mmCIF file of C-alpha atoms in Angstrom:
data_model
loop_
_atom_site.group_PDB
_atom_site.id
_atom_site.type_symbol
_atom_site.label_atom_id
_atom_site.label_comp_id
_atom_site.label_asym_id
_atom_site.label_seq_id
_atom_site.Cartn_x
_atom_site.Cartn_y
_atom_site.Cartn_z
ATOM 1 C CA MET K 225 0.000 0.000 0.000
ATOM 2 C CA PRO K 226 1.570 3.335 -0.988
ATOM 3 C CA ASP K 227 2.007 6.090 1.565
ATOM 4 C CA LEU K 228 -0.499 8.852 1.054
ATOM 5 C CA ASP K 229 0.504 12.431 1.743
ATOM 6 C CA ARG K 230 -3.069 13.465 2.402
ATOM 7 C CA ALA K 231 -2.527 17.219 2.385
ATOM 8 C CA ARG K 232 -0.608 17.081 -0.893
ATOM 9 C CA VAL K 233 -3.230 14.898 -2.533
ATOM 10 C CA GLN K 234 -6.062 17.113 -1.264
ATOM 11 C CA ASP K 235 -4.313 20.129 -2.817
ATOM 12 C CA LEU K 236 -3.940 18.228 -6.055
ATOM 13 C CA LEU K 237 -7.609 17.194 -6.057
ATOM 14 C CA HIS K 238 -8.612 20.809 -5.452
ATOM 15 C CA GLN K 239 -6.371 22.223 -8.196
ATOM 16 C CA CYS K 240 -7.341 19.663 -10.812
ATOM 17 C CA ALA K 241 -11.079 19.804 -10.112
ATOM 18 C CA GLN K 242 -11.014 23.604 -10.172
ATOM 19 C CA THR K 243 -9.079 23.747 -13.444
ATOM 20 C CA VAL K 244 -11.358 21.245 -15.162
ATOM 21 C CA LEU K 245 -14.616 22.728 -13.846
ATOM 22 C CA GLU K 246 -13.640 26.278 -14.754
ATOM 23 C CA THR K 247 -12.058 25.486 -18.131
ATOM 24 C CA MET K 248 -14.575 23.119 -19.688
ATOM 25 C CA TYR K 249 -17.701 23.161 -17.514
ATOM 26 C CA PHE K 250 -18.008 26.903 -16.859
ATOM 27 C CA ALA K 251 -18.515 26.478 -13.119
ATOM 28 C CA THR K 252 -16.643 28.547 -10.547
ATOM 29 C CA VAL K 253 -15.020 27.016 -7.467
ATOM 30 C CA GLU K 254 -15.618 29.476 -4.644
ATOM 31 C CA GLY K 255 -13.877 27.659 -1.845
ATOM 32 C CA ARG K 256 -12.671 24.479 -0.353
ATOM 33 C CA GLN K 257 -15.237 23.578 2.231
ATOM 34 C CA PRO K 258 -18.494 21.657 2.507
ATOM 35 C CA PRO K 259 -21.691 23.708 2.066
ATOM 36 C CA ASP K 260 -23.222 25.437 5.077
ATOM 37 C CA GLY K 261 -25.730 23.263 6.854
ATOM 38 C CA GLY K 262 -23.804 20.028 6.573
ATOM 39 C CA PRO K 263 -23.545 17.333 3.946
ATOM 40 C CA VAL K 264 -25.902 17.401 0.965
ATOM 41 C CA PRO K 265 -26.965 14.411 -1.150
ATOM 42 C CA MET K 266 -24.679 13.937 -4.116
ATOM 43 C CA ARG K 267 -24.524 11.951 -7.315
ATOM 44 C CA TRP K 268 -21.260 10.020 -7.297
ATOM 45 C CA VAL K 269 -19.212 8.761 -10.206
ATOM 46 C CA GLU K 270 -16.286 6.392 -9.755
ATOM 47 C CA VAL K 271 -13.270 5.694 -11.962
ATOM 48 C CA ARG K 272 -10.974 2.777 -11.160
ATOM 49 C CA PHE K 273 -7.491 2.948 -12.557
ATOM 50 C CA ARG K 274 -4.452 0.766 -13.056
ATOM 51 C CA GLY K 275 -0.961 2.173 -12.811
ATOM 52 C CA ASP K 276 1.757 2.739 -10.305
ATOM 53 C CA PRO K 277 0.005 2.989 -7.951
ATOM 54 C CA PRO K 278 -3.483 1.753 -8.885
ATOM 55 C CA GLY K 279 -6.560 3.062 -7.110
ATOM 56 C CA VAL K 280 -10.032 4.544 -7.223
ATOM 57 C CA PHE K 281 -11.195 8.079 -7.942
ATOM 58 C CA GLN K 282 -14.644 9.494 -7.149
ATOM 59 C CA ILE K 283 -16.369 12.794 -7.751
ATOM 60 C CA GLY K 284 -19.699 13.793 -6.228
ATOM 61 C CA LEU K 285 -21.978 16.619 -7.285
ATOM 62 C CA SER K 286 -25.093 17.982 -5.646
ATOM 63 C CA HIS K 287 -28.224 17.857 -7.783
ATOM 64 C CA GLU K 288 -27.995 21.554 -8.642
ATOM 65 C CA ALA K 289 -24.303 21.336 -9.443
ATOM 66 C CA ALA K 290 -24.789 18.300 -11.680
ATOM 67 C CA LEU K 291 -27.490 20.059 -13.695
ATOM 68 C CA SER K 292 -25.472 23.251 -13.949
ATOM 69 C CA VAL K 293 -22.157 21.719 -15.033
ATOM 70 C CA ALA K 294 -23.987 19.541 -17.550
ATOM 71 C CA ALA K 295 -25.691 22.606 -18.949
ATOM 72 C CA GLY K 296 -22.400 24.500 -19.073
ATOM 73 C CA PHE K 297 -20.658 21.672 -20.856
ATOM 74 C CA MET K 298 -23.404 21.089 -23.387
ATOM 75 C CA GLY K 299 -24.343 24.751 -23.823
ATOM 76 C CA GLU K 300 -27.932 24.092 -22.897
ATOM 77 C CA ASP K 301 -30.662 25.420 -20.627
ATOM 78 C CA PRO K 302 -29.713 24.465 -17.038
ATOM 79 C CA GLN K 303 -33.299 23.443 -16.321
ATOM 80 C CA CYS K 304 -33.326 20.649 -18.869
ATOM 81 C CA PRO K 305 -29.838 19.490 -19.785
ATOM 82 C CA GLU K 306 -29.698 16.314 -21.768
ATOM 83 C CA ASN K 307 -27.155 13.619 -21.072
ATOM 84 C CA THR K 308 -26.417 14.801 -17.516
ATOM 85 C CA GLU K 309 -25.121 11.386 -16.525
ATOM 86 C CA ASP K 310 -22.839 11.168 -19.538
ATOM 87 C CA VAL K 311 -21.486 14.633 -18.801
ATOM 88 C CA ILE K 312 -20.668 13.915 -15.165
ATOM 89 C CA ARG K 313 -19.091 10.586 -16.132
ATOM 90 C CA GLU K 314 -16.855 12.499 -18.538
ATOM 91 C CA LEU K 315 -16.141 15.073 -15.837
ATOM 92 C CA ALA K 316 -14.930 12.250 -13.584
ATOM 93 C CA ASN K 317 -12.793 10.906 -16.416
ATOM 94 C CA VAL K 318 -11.145 14.268 -17.114
ATOM 95 C CA VAL K 319 -10.499 15.207 -13.464
ATOM 96 C CA CYS K 320 -9.147 11.730 -12.704
ATOM 97 C CA GLY K 321 -6.840 11.894 -15.714
ATOM 98 C CA ALA K 322 -5.603 15.327 -14.680
ATOM 99 C CA VAL K 323 -4.895 14.157 -11.126
ATOM 100 C CA LEU K 324 -3.055 11.020 -12.216
ATOM 101 C CA SER K 325 -1.061 12.862 -14.872
ATOM 102 C CA ARG K 326 0.374 15.061 -12.131
ATOM 103 C CA LEU K 327 0.678 12.281 -9.590
ATOM 104 C CA GLU K 328 2.269 9.804 -11.997
ATOM 105 C CA SER K 329 3.771 12.143 -14.606
ATOM 106 C CA ASP K 330 6.636 9.826 -15.535
ATOM 107 C CA SER K 331 4.745 6.554 -15.470
ATOM 108 C CA SER K 332 1.542 5.537 -17.189
ATOM 109 C CA PHE K 333 -1.937 4.625 -16.076
ATOM 110 C CA GLU K 334 -5.091 3.142 -17.547
ATOM 111 C CA LEU K 335 -8.541 4.403 -16.610
ATOM 112 C CA GLY K 336 -11.583 2.183 -16.327
ATOM 113 C CA SER K 337 -14.990 3.319 -17.515
ATOM 114 C CA PRO K 338 -16.622 5.911 -15.226
ATOM 115 C CA ARG K 339 -19.727 4.558 -13.506
ATOM 116 C CA LEU K 340 -22.368 5.920 -11.184
ATOM 117 C CA VAL K 341 -22.073 4.591 -7.619
ATOM 118 C CA ASP K 342 -24.207 4.924 -4.507
ATOM 119 C CA GLY K 343 -21.943 6.887 -2.238
ATOM 120 C CA PRO K 344 -18.471 8.083 -1.364
ATOM 121 C CA MET K 345 -15.642 5.852 -0.287
ATOM 122 C CA ASP K 346 -14.827 5.536 3.399
ATOM 123 C CA GLU K 347 -12.766 8.615 4.213
ATOM 124 C CA THR K 348 -11.601 7.129 7.509
ATOM 125 C CA ASP K 349 -9.498 4.762 5.394
ATOM 126 C CA SER K 350 -5.877 5.956 5.707
ATOM 127 C CA ARG K 351 -5.423 5.524 1.955
ATOM 128 C CA VAL K 352 -8.224 7.992 1.157
ATOM 129 C CA ALA K 353 -7.945 11.735 0.558
ATOM 130 C CA ARG K 354 -11.087 13.831 0.148
ATOM 131 C CA CYS K 355 -11.580 17.451 -0.856
ATOM 132 C CA ASP K 356 -14.925 19.254 -0.534
ATOM 133 C CA LEU K 357 -15.581 22.157 -2.865
ATOM 134 C CA LEU K 358 -18.138 24.922 -2.827
ATOM 135 C CA LEU K 359 -19.185 25.888 -6.353
ATOM 136 C CA ASP K 360 -21.184 28.844 -7.573
ATOM 137 C CA CYS K 361 -23.845 26.320 -8.564
ATOM 138 C CA GLY K 362 -23.829 23.878 -5.631
ATOM 139 C CA ALA K 363 -21.469 21.484 -3.913
ATOM 140 C CA ALA K 364 -18.887 18.981 -5.062
ATOM 141 C CA ALA K 365 -16.467 16.552 -3.483
ATOM 142 C CA VAL K 366 -13.489 14.694 -4.896
ATOM 143 C CA CYS K 367 -11.944 11.553 -3.396
ATOM 144 C CA LEU K 368 -8.909 9.468 -4.234
ATOM 145 C CA ARG K 369 -7.846 6.137 -2.796
ATOM 146 C CA LEU K 370 -4.438 4.813 -3.732
ATOM 147 C CA GLY K 371 -3.691 1.143 -3.490
ATOM 148 C CA THR K 372 -4.842 -2.144 -4.916
ATOM 149 C CA VAL K 373 -8.521 -2.271 -5.765
ATOM 150 C CA PRO K 374 -10.330 -5.364 -4.487
ATOM 151 C CA MET U 216 -11.207 26.269 -47.577
ATOM 152 C CA ALA U 217 -13.633 24.463 -45.321
ATOM 153 C CA TYR U 218 -12.349 21.354 -43.585
ATOM 154 C CA ARG U 219 -13.894 18.005 -42.770
ATOM 155 C CA VAL U 220 -13.119 16.782 -39.253
ATOM 156 C CA LEU U 221 -13.617 13.360 -37.644
ATOM 157 C CA ILE U 222 -14.070 13.311 -33.842
ATOM 158 C CA VAL U 223 -13.380 9.928 -32.214
ATOM 159 C CA ASP U 224 -14.373 9.659 -28.546
ATOM 160 C CA ASP U 225 -16.483 7.153 -26.629
ATOM 161 C CA SER U 226 -18.300 9.921 -24.753
ATOM 162 C CA PRO U 227 -21.191 11.417 -26.761
ATOM 163 C CA ALA U 228 -21.038 14.445 -24.457
ATOM 164 C CA MET U 229 -17.344 15.032 -25.198
ATOM 165 C CA ARG U 230 -17.952 14.648 -28.934
ATOM 166 C CA ALA U 231 -20.743 17.203 -28.707
ATOM 167 C CA PHE U 232 -18.518 19.541 -26.677
ATOM 168 C CA ILE U 233 -15.665 19.369 -29.190
ATOM 169 C CA ARG U 234 -18.076 19.878 -32.072
ATOM 170 C CA ARG U 235 -19.536 22.941 -30.345
ATOM 171 C CA VAL U 236 -16.090 24.366 -29.603
ATOM 172 C CA ILE U 237 -15.108 23.939 -33.252
ATOM 173 C CA GLU U 238 -18.306 25.625 -34.388
ATOM 174 C CA VAL U 239 -18.149 28.613 -32.028
ATOM 175 C CA SER U 240 -14.409 29.160 -32.505
ATOM 176 C CA GLY U 241 -14.976 30.276 -36.075
ATOM 177 C CA PHE U 242 -12.896 27.464 -37.490
ATOM 178 C CA ASP U 243 -13.839 26.869 -41.113
ATOM 179 C CA CYS U 244 -15.458 23.452 -40.748
ATOM 180 C CA ALA U 245 -17.549 21.961 -43.543
ATOM 181 C CA ALA U 246 -18.456 18.793 -41.627
ATOM 182 C CA CYS U 247 -17.897 17.251 -38.204
ATOM 183 C CA LEU U 248 -18.172 13.481 -38.411
ATOM 184 C CA GLU U 249 -18.228 11.358 -35.253
ATOM 185 C CA ALA U 250 -17.249 7.873 -34.104
ATOM 186 C CA GLY U 251 -17.364 6.193 -30.685
ATOM 187 C CA ASN U 252 -14.131 4.191 -31.044
ATOM 188 C CA GLY U 253 -11.387 3.307 -33.502
ATOM 189 C CA GLU U 254 -13.373 0.603 -35.205
ATOM 190 C CA GLU U 255 -16.272 2.938 -35.925
ATOM 191 C CA ALA U 256 -13.816 5.578 -37.091
ATOM 192 C CA LEU U 257 -12.252 3.211 -39.633
ATOM 193 C CA SER U 258 -15.742 2.429 -40.881
ATOM 194 C CA VAL U 259 -16.450 6.146 -41.337
ATOM 195 C CA LEU U 260 -13.113 6.612 -43.101
ATOM 196 C CA GLY U 261 -14.022 3.802 -45.474
ATOM 197 C CA GLN U 262 -16.839 5.957 -46.789
ATOM 198 C CA GLU U 263 -15.863 9.568 -46.145
ATOM 199 C CA TRP U 264 -12.734 11.630 -46.636
ATOM 200 C CA VAL U 265 -11.669 13.911 -43.796
ATOM 201 C CA ASP U 266 -8.911 16.498 -43.500
ATOM 202 C CA LEU U 267 -8.212 15.986 -39.799
ATOM 203 C CA ILE U 268 -8.854 13.396 -37.090
ATOM 204 C CA LEU U 269 -9.251 14.165 -33.382
ATOM 205 C CA THR U 270 -9.072 11.022 -31.279
ATOM 206 C CA ASP U 271 -9.273 10.036 -27.640
ATOM 207 C CA ILE U 272 -7.052 7.189 -26.416
ATOM 208 C CA ASN U 273 -9.045 5.344 -23.786
ATOM 209 C CA MET U 274 -11.971 3.811 -25.691
ATOM 210 C CA PRO U 275 -13.643 0.407 -25.779
ATOM 211 C CA SER U 276 -13.371 -2.043 -28.675
ATOM 212 C CA MET U 277 -10.477 -0.311 -30.490
ATOM 213 C CA ASP U 278 -8.603 2.300 -28.474
ATOM 214 C CA GLY U 279 -6.804 5.353 -29.807
ATOM 215 C CA GLU U 280 -3.397 3.702 -29.936
ATOM 216 C CA GLN U 281 -4.694 0.749 -31.967
ATOM 217 C CA PHE U 282 -6.580 3.151 -34.214
ATOM 218 C CA VAL U 283 -3.473 5.247 -34.924
ATOM 219 C CA ARG U 284 -1.512 2.081 -35.662
ATOM 220 C CA ARG U 285 -4.146 1.048 -38.237
ATOM 221 C CA LEU U 286 -4.034 4.498 -39.822
ATOM 222 C CA GLU U 287 -0.257 4.359 -40.116
ATOM 223 C CA GLN U 288 -0.496 0.991 -41.872
ATOM 224 C CA ASP U 289 -2.825 2.396 -44.523
ATOM 225 C CA GLU U 290 -1.062 4.210 -47.379
ATOM 226 C CA CYS U 291 -4.041 6.453 -48.009
ATOM 227 C CA LEU U 292 -5.159 7.207 -44.455
ATOM 228 C CA ARG U 293 -1.694 7.789 -42.997
ATOM 229 C CA SER U 294 -1.552 11.226 -44.646
ATOM 230 C CA ILE U 295 -4.453 12.527 -42.538
ATOM 231 C CA PRO U 296 -3.123 14.550 -39.580
ATOM 232 C CA VAL U 297 -4.162 13.161 -36.195
ATOM 233 C CA LEU U 298 -4.601 15.200 -33.023
ATOM 234 C CA VAL U 299 -4.861 13.171 -29.824
ATOM 235 C CA VAL U 300 -7.282 14.684 -27.288
ATOM 236 C CA SER U 301 -6.850 12.802 -24.040
ATOM 237 C CA THR U 302 -7.087 13.038 -20.273
ATOM 238 C CA ASP U 303 -3.697 11.305 -20.064
ATOM 239 C CA SER U 304 -0.989 13.945 -20.125
ATOM 240 C CA THR U 305 1.857 11.854 -18.731
ATOM 241 C CA ASN U 306 5.194 12.368 -20.473
ATOM 242 C CA ARG U 307 5.402 8.706 -21.328
ATOM 243 C CA ARG U 308 2.038 8.658 -23.099
ATOM 244 C CA ILE U 309 2.642 11.886 -25.010
ATOM 245 C CA HIS U 310 6.054 10.781 -26.271
ATOM 246 C CA HIS U 311 4.721 7.367 -27.182
ATOM 247 C CA MET U 312 1.836 8.732 -29.239
ATOM 248 C CA LEU U 313 4.027 11.310 -30.986
ATOM 249 C CA SER U 314 6.512 8.559 -31.842
ATOM 250 C CA MET U 315 3.652 6.640 -33.474
ATOM 251 C CA GLY U 316 3.114 9.475 -35.932
ATOM 252 C CA VAL U 317 0.360 11.650 -34.480
ATOM 253 C CA LYS U 318 0.863 15.328 -35.281
ATOM 254 C CA GLY U 319 -0.376 16.832 -32.033
ATOM 255 C CA TYR U 320 -1.399 16.040 -28.477
ATOM 256 C CA LEU U 321 -3.964 18.076 -26.579
ATOM 257 C CA ALA U 322 -4.578 17.271 -22.919
ATOM 258 C CA LYS U 323 -8.046 17.631 -21.406
ATOM 259 C CA PRO U 324 -9.027 20.068 -20.030
ATOM 260 C CA PHE U 325 -8.454 22.500 -22.869
ATOM 261 C CA THR U 326 -9.808 25.906 -23.767
ATOM 262 C CA PRO U 327 -11.592 26.623 -27.056
ATOM 263 C CA GLU U 328 -8.663 28.864 -28.024
ATOM 264 C CA THR U 329 -6.158 26.078 -27.477
ATOM 265 C CA LEU U 330 -8.171 23.642 -29.576
ATOM 266 C CA ARG U 331 -8.561 26.129 -32.387
ATOM 267 C CA GLY U 332 -4.845 26.906 -32.291
ATOM 268 C CA GLU U 333 -3.990 23.223 -32.580
ATOM 269 C CA LEU U 334 -6.405 22.711 -35.470
ATOM 270 C CA GLU U 335 -4.918 25.647 -37.335
ATOM 271 C CA ARG U 336 -1.371 24.535 -36.627
ATOM 272 C CA LEU U 337 -2.059 21.048 -37.946
ATOM 273 C CA LEU U 338 -3.749 22.289 -41.073
ATOM 274 C CA GLU U 339 -1.426 25.262 -41.515
ATOM 275 C CA ALA U 340 -4.464 27.386 -42.212
ATOM 276 C CA PRO U 341 -4.642 30.522 -40.074
ATOM 277 C CA HIS U 342 -8.081 32.058 -39.766
ATOM 278 C CA ALA U 343 -9.116 35.583 -38.832
#
């Protein structure tokens, strides 16, 4: 199991998610904290990857954030964006790739297909780093677990 | 001159995004054809001529690396410039794909301006 420098990985998750969301999804990251009032329900997408090290990446978006980033990406009315699930799967793919490219810049990795999952990984696991983000359109969270995937 | 572009990506949303970026950037595009993987792309290329191919790497059925290898083996298709558009921006992957003959490598995320610049560079056709 690789050592995880949690603070460094949280910074990396923050930077990569912010860059991707602001460059291609036209959402603004306003801060690095959970929304006021405690946790909100999120739609989670998971990407498993092979590489050195292997692991699992997840991104969660609140309902409002999912609709808004999908609308921004597709250039559509935020009230009725088509293909929201496909858009957030691709978001997970792009953020995960950006994180791993910085984490493993001299090695190579292979991403699995992004898939919707029920909830976030267990952040009490010592191999897990999580970063909560406040967006202009809702809430998001990004998680990374390094180590062999069962 | 208006160009014909083939976008190869397994995400319909990403294909739509790239198509929209091409359209709004003012790039002179006569047609944007699409395929969900390398196999579908070869099928499209069997029926349609294109001036430029944009391809992802990580795709089911036939991935971007296998697709580029097939293009390079074809005397006719190997002349079409290929721009890789991928989430993987590791040095190893970029060098490997460039050594296979692709003409450019654009890491996601990218801005519309960056994409347009790469398209123009590959086609050597500056636009106002």
